XYZ file of C-alpha atoms in Angstrom:
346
model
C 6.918 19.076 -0.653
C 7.922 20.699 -3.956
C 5.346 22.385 -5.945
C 4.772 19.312 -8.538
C 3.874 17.267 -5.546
C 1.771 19.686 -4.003
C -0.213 19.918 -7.082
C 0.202 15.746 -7.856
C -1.143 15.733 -4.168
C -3.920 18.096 -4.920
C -5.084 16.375 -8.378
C -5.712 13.260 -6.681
C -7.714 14.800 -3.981
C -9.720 16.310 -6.348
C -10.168 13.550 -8.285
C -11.349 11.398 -4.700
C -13.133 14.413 -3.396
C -15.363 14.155 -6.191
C -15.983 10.467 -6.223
C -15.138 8.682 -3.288
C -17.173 8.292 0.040
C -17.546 5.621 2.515
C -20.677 4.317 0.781
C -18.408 4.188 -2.159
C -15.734 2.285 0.104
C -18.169 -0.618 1.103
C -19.120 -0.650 -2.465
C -15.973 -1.212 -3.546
C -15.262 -3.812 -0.803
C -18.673 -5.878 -2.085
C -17.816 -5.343 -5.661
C -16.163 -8.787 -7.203
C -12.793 -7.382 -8.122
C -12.367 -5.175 -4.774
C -11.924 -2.030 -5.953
C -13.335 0.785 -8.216
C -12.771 -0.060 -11.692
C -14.254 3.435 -12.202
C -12.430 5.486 -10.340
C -8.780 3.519 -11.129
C -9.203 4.800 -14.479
C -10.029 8.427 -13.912
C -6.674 8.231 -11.451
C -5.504 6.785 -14.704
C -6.237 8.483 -17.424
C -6.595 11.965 -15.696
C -3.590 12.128 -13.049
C -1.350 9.782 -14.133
C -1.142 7.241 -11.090
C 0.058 4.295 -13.436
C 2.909 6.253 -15.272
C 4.647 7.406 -12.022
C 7.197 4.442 -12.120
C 7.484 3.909 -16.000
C 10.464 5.493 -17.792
C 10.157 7.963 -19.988
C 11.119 6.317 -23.057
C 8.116 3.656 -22.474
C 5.318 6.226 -22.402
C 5.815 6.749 -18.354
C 6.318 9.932 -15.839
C 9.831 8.920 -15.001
C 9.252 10.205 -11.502
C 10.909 9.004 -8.067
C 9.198 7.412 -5.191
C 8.528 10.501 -3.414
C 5.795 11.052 -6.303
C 4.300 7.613 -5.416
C 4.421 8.097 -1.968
C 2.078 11.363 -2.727
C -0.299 8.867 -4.436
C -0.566 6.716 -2.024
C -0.723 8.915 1.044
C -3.718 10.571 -0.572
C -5.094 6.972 -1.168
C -4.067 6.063 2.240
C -6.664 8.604 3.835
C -9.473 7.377 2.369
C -8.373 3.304 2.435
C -9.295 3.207 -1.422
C -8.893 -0.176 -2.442
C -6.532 0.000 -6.118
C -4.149 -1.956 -8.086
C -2.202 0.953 -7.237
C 0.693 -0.342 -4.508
C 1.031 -3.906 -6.354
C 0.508 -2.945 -9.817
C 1.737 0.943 -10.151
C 4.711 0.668 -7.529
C 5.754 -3.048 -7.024
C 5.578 -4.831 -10.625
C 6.443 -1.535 -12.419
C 9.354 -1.019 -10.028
C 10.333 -4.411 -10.983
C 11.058 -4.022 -14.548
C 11.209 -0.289 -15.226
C 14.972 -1.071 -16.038
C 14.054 -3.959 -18.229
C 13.016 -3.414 -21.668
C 10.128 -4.699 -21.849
C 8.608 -2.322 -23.617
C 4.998 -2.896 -24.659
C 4.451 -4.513 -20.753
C 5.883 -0.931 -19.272
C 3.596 0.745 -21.877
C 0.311 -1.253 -21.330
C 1.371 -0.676 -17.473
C 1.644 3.241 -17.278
C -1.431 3.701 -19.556
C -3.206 1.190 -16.570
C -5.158 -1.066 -19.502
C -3.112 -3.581 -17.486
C -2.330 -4.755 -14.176
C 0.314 -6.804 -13.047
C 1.136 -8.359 -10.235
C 4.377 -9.824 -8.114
C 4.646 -13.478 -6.988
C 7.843 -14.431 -5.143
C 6.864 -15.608 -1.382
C 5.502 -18.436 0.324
C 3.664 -18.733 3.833
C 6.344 -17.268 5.636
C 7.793 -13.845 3.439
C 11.509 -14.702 3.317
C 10.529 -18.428 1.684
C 10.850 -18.061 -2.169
C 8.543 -21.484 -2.910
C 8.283 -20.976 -6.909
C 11.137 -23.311 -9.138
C 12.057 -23.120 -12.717
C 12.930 -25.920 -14.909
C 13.109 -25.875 -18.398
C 11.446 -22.500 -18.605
C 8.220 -24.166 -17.271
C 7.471 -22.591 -13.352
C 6.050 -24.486 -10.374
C 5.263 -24.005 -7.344
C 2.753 -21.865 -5.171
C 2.817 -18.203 -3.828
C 0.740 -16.529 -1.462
C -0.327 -13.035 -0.297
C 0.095 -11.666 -4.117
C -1.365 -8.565 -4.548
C -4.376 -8.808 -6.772
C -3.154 -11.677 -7.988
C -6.084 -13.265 -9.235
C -7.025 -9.950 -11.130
C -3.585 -9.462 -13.260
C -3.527 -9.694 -16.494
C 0.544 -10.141 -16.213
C 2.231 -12.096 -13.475
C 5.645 -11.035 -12.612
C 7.558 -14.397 -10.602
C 10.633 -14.644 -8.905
C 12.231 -18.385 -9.009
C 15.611 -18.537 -7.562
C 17.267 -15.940 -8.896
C 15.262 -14.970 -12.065
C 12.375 -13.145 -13.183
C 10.238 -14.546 -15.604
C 6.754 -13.191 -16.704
C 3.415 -15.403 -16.905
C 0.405 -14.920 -18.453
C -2.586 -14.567 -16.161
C -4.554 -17.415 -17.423
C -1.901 -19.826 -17.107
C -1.787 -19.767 -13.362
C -4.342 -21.335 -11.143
C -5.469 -18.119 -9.159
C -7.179 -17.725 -5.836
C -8.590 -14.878 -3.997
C -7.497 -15.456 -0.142
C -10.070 -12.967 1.633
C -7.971 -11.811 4.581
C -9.034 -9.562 7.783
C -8.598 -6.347 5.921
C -11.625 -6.062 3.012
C -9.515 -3.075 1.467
C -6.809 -5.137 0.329
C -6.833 -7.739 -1.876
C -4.854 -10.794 -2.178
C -4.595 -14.305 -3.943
C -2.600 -17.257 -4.073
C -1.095 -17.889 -7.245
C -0.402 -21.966 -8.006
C 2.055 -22.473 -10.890
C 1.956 -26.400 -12.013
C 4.681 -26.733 -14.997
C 3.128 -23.082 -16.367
C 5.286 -22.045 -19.338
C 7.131 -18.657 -18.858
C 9.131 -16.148 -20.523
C 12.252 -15.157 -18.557
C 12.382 -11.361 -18.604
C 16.354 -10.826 -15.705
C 18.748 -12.965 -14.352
C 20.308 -11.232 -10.488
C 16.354 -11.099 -10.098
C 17.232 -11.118 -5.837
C 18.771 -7.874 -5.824
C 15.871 -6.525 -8.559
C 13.157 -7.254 -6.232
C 14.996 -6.357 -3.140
C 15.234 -2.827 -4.642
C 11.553 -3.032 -5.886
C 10.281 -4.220 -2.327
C 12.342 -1.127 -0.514
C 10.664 1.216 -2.802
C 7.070 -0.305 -2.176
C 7.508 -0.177 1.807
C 8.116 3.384 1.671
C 5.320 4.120 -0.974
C 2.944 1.656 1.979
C 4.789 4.051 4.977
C 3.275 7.100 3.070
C 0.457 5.393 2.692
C 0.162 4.371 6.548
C 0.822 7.877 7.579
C -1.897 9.116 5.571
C -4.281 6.608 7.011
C -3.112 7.538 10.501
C -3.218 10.774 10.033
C -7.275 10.234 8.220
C -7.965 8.478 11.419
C -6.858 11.121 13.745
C -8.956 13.686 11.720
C -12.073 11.611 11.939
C -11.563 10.832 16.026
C -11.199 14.963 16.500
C -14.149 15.728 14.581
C -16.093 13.346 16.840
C -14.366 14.753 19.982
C -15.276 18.252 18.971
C -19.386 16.872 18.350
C -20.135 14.293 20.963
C -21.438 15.774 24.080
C -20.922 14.916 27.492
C -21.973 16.270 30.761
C -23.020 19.632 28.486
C -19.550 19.708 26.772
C -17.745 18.395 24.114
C -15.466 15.856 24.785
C -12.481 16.948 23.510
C -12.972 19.165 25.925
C -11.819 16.412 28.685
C -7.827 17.024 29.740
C -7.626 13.264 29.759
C -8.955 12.485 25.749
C -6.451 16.006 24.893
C -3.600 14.354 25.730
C -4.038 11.416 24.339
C -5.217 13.052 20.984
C -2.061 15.078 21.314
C -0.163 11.812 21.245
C -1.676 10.683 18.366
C -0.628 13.915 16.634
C 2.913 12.681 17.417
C 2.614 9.479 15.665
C 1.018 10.950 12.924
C 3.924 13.779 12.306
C 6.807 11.156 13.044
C 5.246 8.451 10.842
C 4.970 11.238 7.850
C 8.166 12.366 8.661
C 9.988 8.506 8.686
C 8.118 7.926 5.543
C 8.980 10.132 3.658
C 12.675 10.268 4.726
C 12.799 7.175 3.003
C 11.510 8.224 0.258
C 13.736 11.481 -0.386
C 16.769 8.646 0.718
C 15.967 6.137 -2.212
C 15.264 8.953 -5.018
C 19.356 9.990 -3.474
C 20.690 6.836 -4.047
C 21.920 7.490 -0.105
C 23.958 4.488 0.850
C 22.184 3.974 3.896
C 18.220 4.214 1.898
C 17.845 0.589 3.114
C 18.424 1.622 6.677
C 16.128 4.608 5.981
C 12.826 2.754 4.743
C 13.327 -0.476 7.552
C 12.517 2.495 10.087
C 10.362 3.686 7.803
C 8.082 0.892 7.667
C 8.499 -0.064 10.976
C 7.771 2.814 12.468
C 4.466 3.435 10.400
C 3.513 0.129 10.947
C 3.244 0.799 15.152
C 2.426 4.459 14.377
C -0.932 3.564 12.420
C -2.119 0.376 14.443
C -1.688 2.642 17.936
C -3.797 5.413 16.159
C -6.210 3.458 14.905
C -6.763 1.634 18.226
C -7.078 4.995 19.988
C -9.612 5.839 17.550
C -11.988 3.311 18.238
C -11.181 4.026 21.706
C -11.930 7.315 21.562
C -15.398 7.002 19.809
C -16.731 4.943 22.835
C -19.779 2.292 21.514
C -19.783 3.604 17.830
C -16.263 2.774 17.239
C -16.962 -0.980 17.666
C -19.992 -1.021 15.054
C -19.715 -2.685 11.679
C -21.377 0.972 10.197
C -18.769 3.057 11.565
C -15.167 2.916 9.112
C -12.820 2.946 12.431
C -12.749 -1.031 12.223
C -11.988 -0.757 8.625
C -8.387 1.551 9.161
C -7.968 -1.125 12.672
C -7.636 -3.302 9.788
C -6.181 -2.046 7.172
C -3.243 -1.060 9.728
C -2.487 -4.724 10.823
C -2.482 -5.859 7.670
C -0.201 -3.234 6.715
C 2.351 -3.713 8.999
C 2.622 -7.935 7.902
C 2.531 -6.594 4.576
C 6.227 -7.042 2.726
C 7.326 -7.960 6.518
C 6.216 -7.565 9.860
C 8.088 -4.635 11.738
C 10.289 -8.075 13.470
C 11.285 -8.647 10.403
C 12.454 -5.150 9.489
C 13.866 -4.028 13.159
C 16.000 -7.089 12.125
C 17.315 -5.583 8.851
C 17.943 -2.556 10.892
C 20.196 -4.299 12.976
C 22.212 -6.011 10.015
C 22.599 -2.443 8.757
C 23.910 -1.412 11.864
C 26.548 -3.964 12.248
């Protein structure tokens, strides 16, 4: 960690410290947009979040993924529901070579937020077809889809941007309440074509959103872990704590070794795709898949290891249970990605 990301790190924690808490997190869950309009624009308009991924010349930060993966691993801890991975990382990430200009400025100042349609049901179908400049065609699992004001869609090979309003938009509630997605149905909606070679565009954008969501994984593991400590170091047993037990030490202990390996994969990836290394693709597959299986083992040992509370709706361990299975389906299952692996390999 450099010093500007120590102190990125730290001006987001402040800024959470300050108003987050899990009564804010089920607030935010109940709320009708999902998240914490609030808070969003403090991150905003007092850290930066937005402008991470936006050049320079359009009124952005100009900074590489290792800075968004500092974002979101503060985010991560504290599952805070934001435009942040599908708005800030994904559609930004998307055009920030483009030059579109007034989109990339309403984007980094966050008075915007846009959002990325290209799959189908499965996430290797690309369902969405252009003809005459008019799109059709539905897409699922698009991140706060029905809340974007811009709507950034992949048909065959080109990018084309559509108005919010001019899609028929859906929220899709799925098992994980901090993450929000919608299905997006495009019947004949007119659309502005922003990049041909839009395959290879998103393929980069996608690699740099996995590792932003491994940082983000890591941090939630590594939340989760804090939380299941604290409560072994409290709860009393047979007059001791009991995190005293040998047996819940070592398992604790191998939750530690997720945690550090998942941090350590993630952000390997990132330092790879800020290089340009050749093998950066090879870098955030393991990446993802590894914090995929890191987080959903550490949050299963944390409701484990908080006996009957850790199966109550009132206690948050469900909520990072489900946050990390969503995460690892999330731009691919860790199948899908062992199987990129393997391609790079050969």
């Amino acid at each position: 960690m450099s010093s500007e990301l120590d102190d990125l790190a730290g001006a987001v924690r402040s800024v959470v410290d300050r108003r987050w808490s899990a009564a804010a997190l089920r607030a935010a869950i109940a709320a009708p947009e999902g998240f914490d309009r609030g808070l969003w624009s403090v991150l905003c308009e007092q850290v930066g979040v937005a402008a991470l991924a936006v050049p320079e010349a359009h009124d952005g930060v100009g900074a590489g993924v290792r800075a968004l993966q500092t974002v979101a691993e503060e985010l991560g801890r504290h599952l805070i529901p934001s435009p942040f991975l599908g708005s800030a990382v994904l559609a930004t990430a998307l055009i920030a070579d483009t030059d579109e200009a007034e989109l990339l400025a309403d984007l980094a100042s966050g008075a915007r937020i846009a959002a990325v349609a290209f799959a189908g049901e499965d996430f290797a179908s690309r369902p969405v077809t252009a003809t005459d400049g008019a799109l059709s065609g539905s897409a699922r699992f698009v991140l706060d889809g029905d809340l974007a004001d811009d709507l950034l869609v992949v048909a065959g090979d080109e990018l084309y941007h559509v108005d919010g309003p001019a899609a028929a938009r859906r929220h899709t509630p799925s098992m994980d309440p901090t993450r929000r997605f919608a299905e997006v149905v495009l019947d004949g909606a007119p659309a502005r074509l922003l990049r041909d070679g839009a395959g290879a565009s998103l393929g980069r954008a996608l690699d740099a959103a996995c590792a932003v969501l491994a940082a983000e994984q890591a941090g939630a593991a590594a939340q989760a872990l804090a939380i299941t400590v604290e409560y072994a170091g409290n709860r009393m047993q047979f007059g001791r704590p009991i995190g005293s037990f040998q047996a819940l030490k070592h398992r604790m202990a191998d939750m530690v070794v997720l945690v550090e390996s998942a941090r350590s994969a993630a952000l390997a990836a990132g330092e790879a795709l800020d290089r340009g290394d050749d093998d950066a693709a090879l870098a955030v597959a393991t990446a993802k898949t590894y914090c995929s299986d890191a987080f959903s083992a550490v949050a299963a040992e944390m409701i484990q290891l908080h006996g009957g509370i850790g199966i109550t709706w009132e206690h948050d361990a469900h909520l990072y249970f489900k946050r990390a299975h969503s995460s690892s389906q999330l731009f691919g299952d860790p199948a899908h990605h062992l199987a990129r692996r393997e391609l790079t390999h050969s």
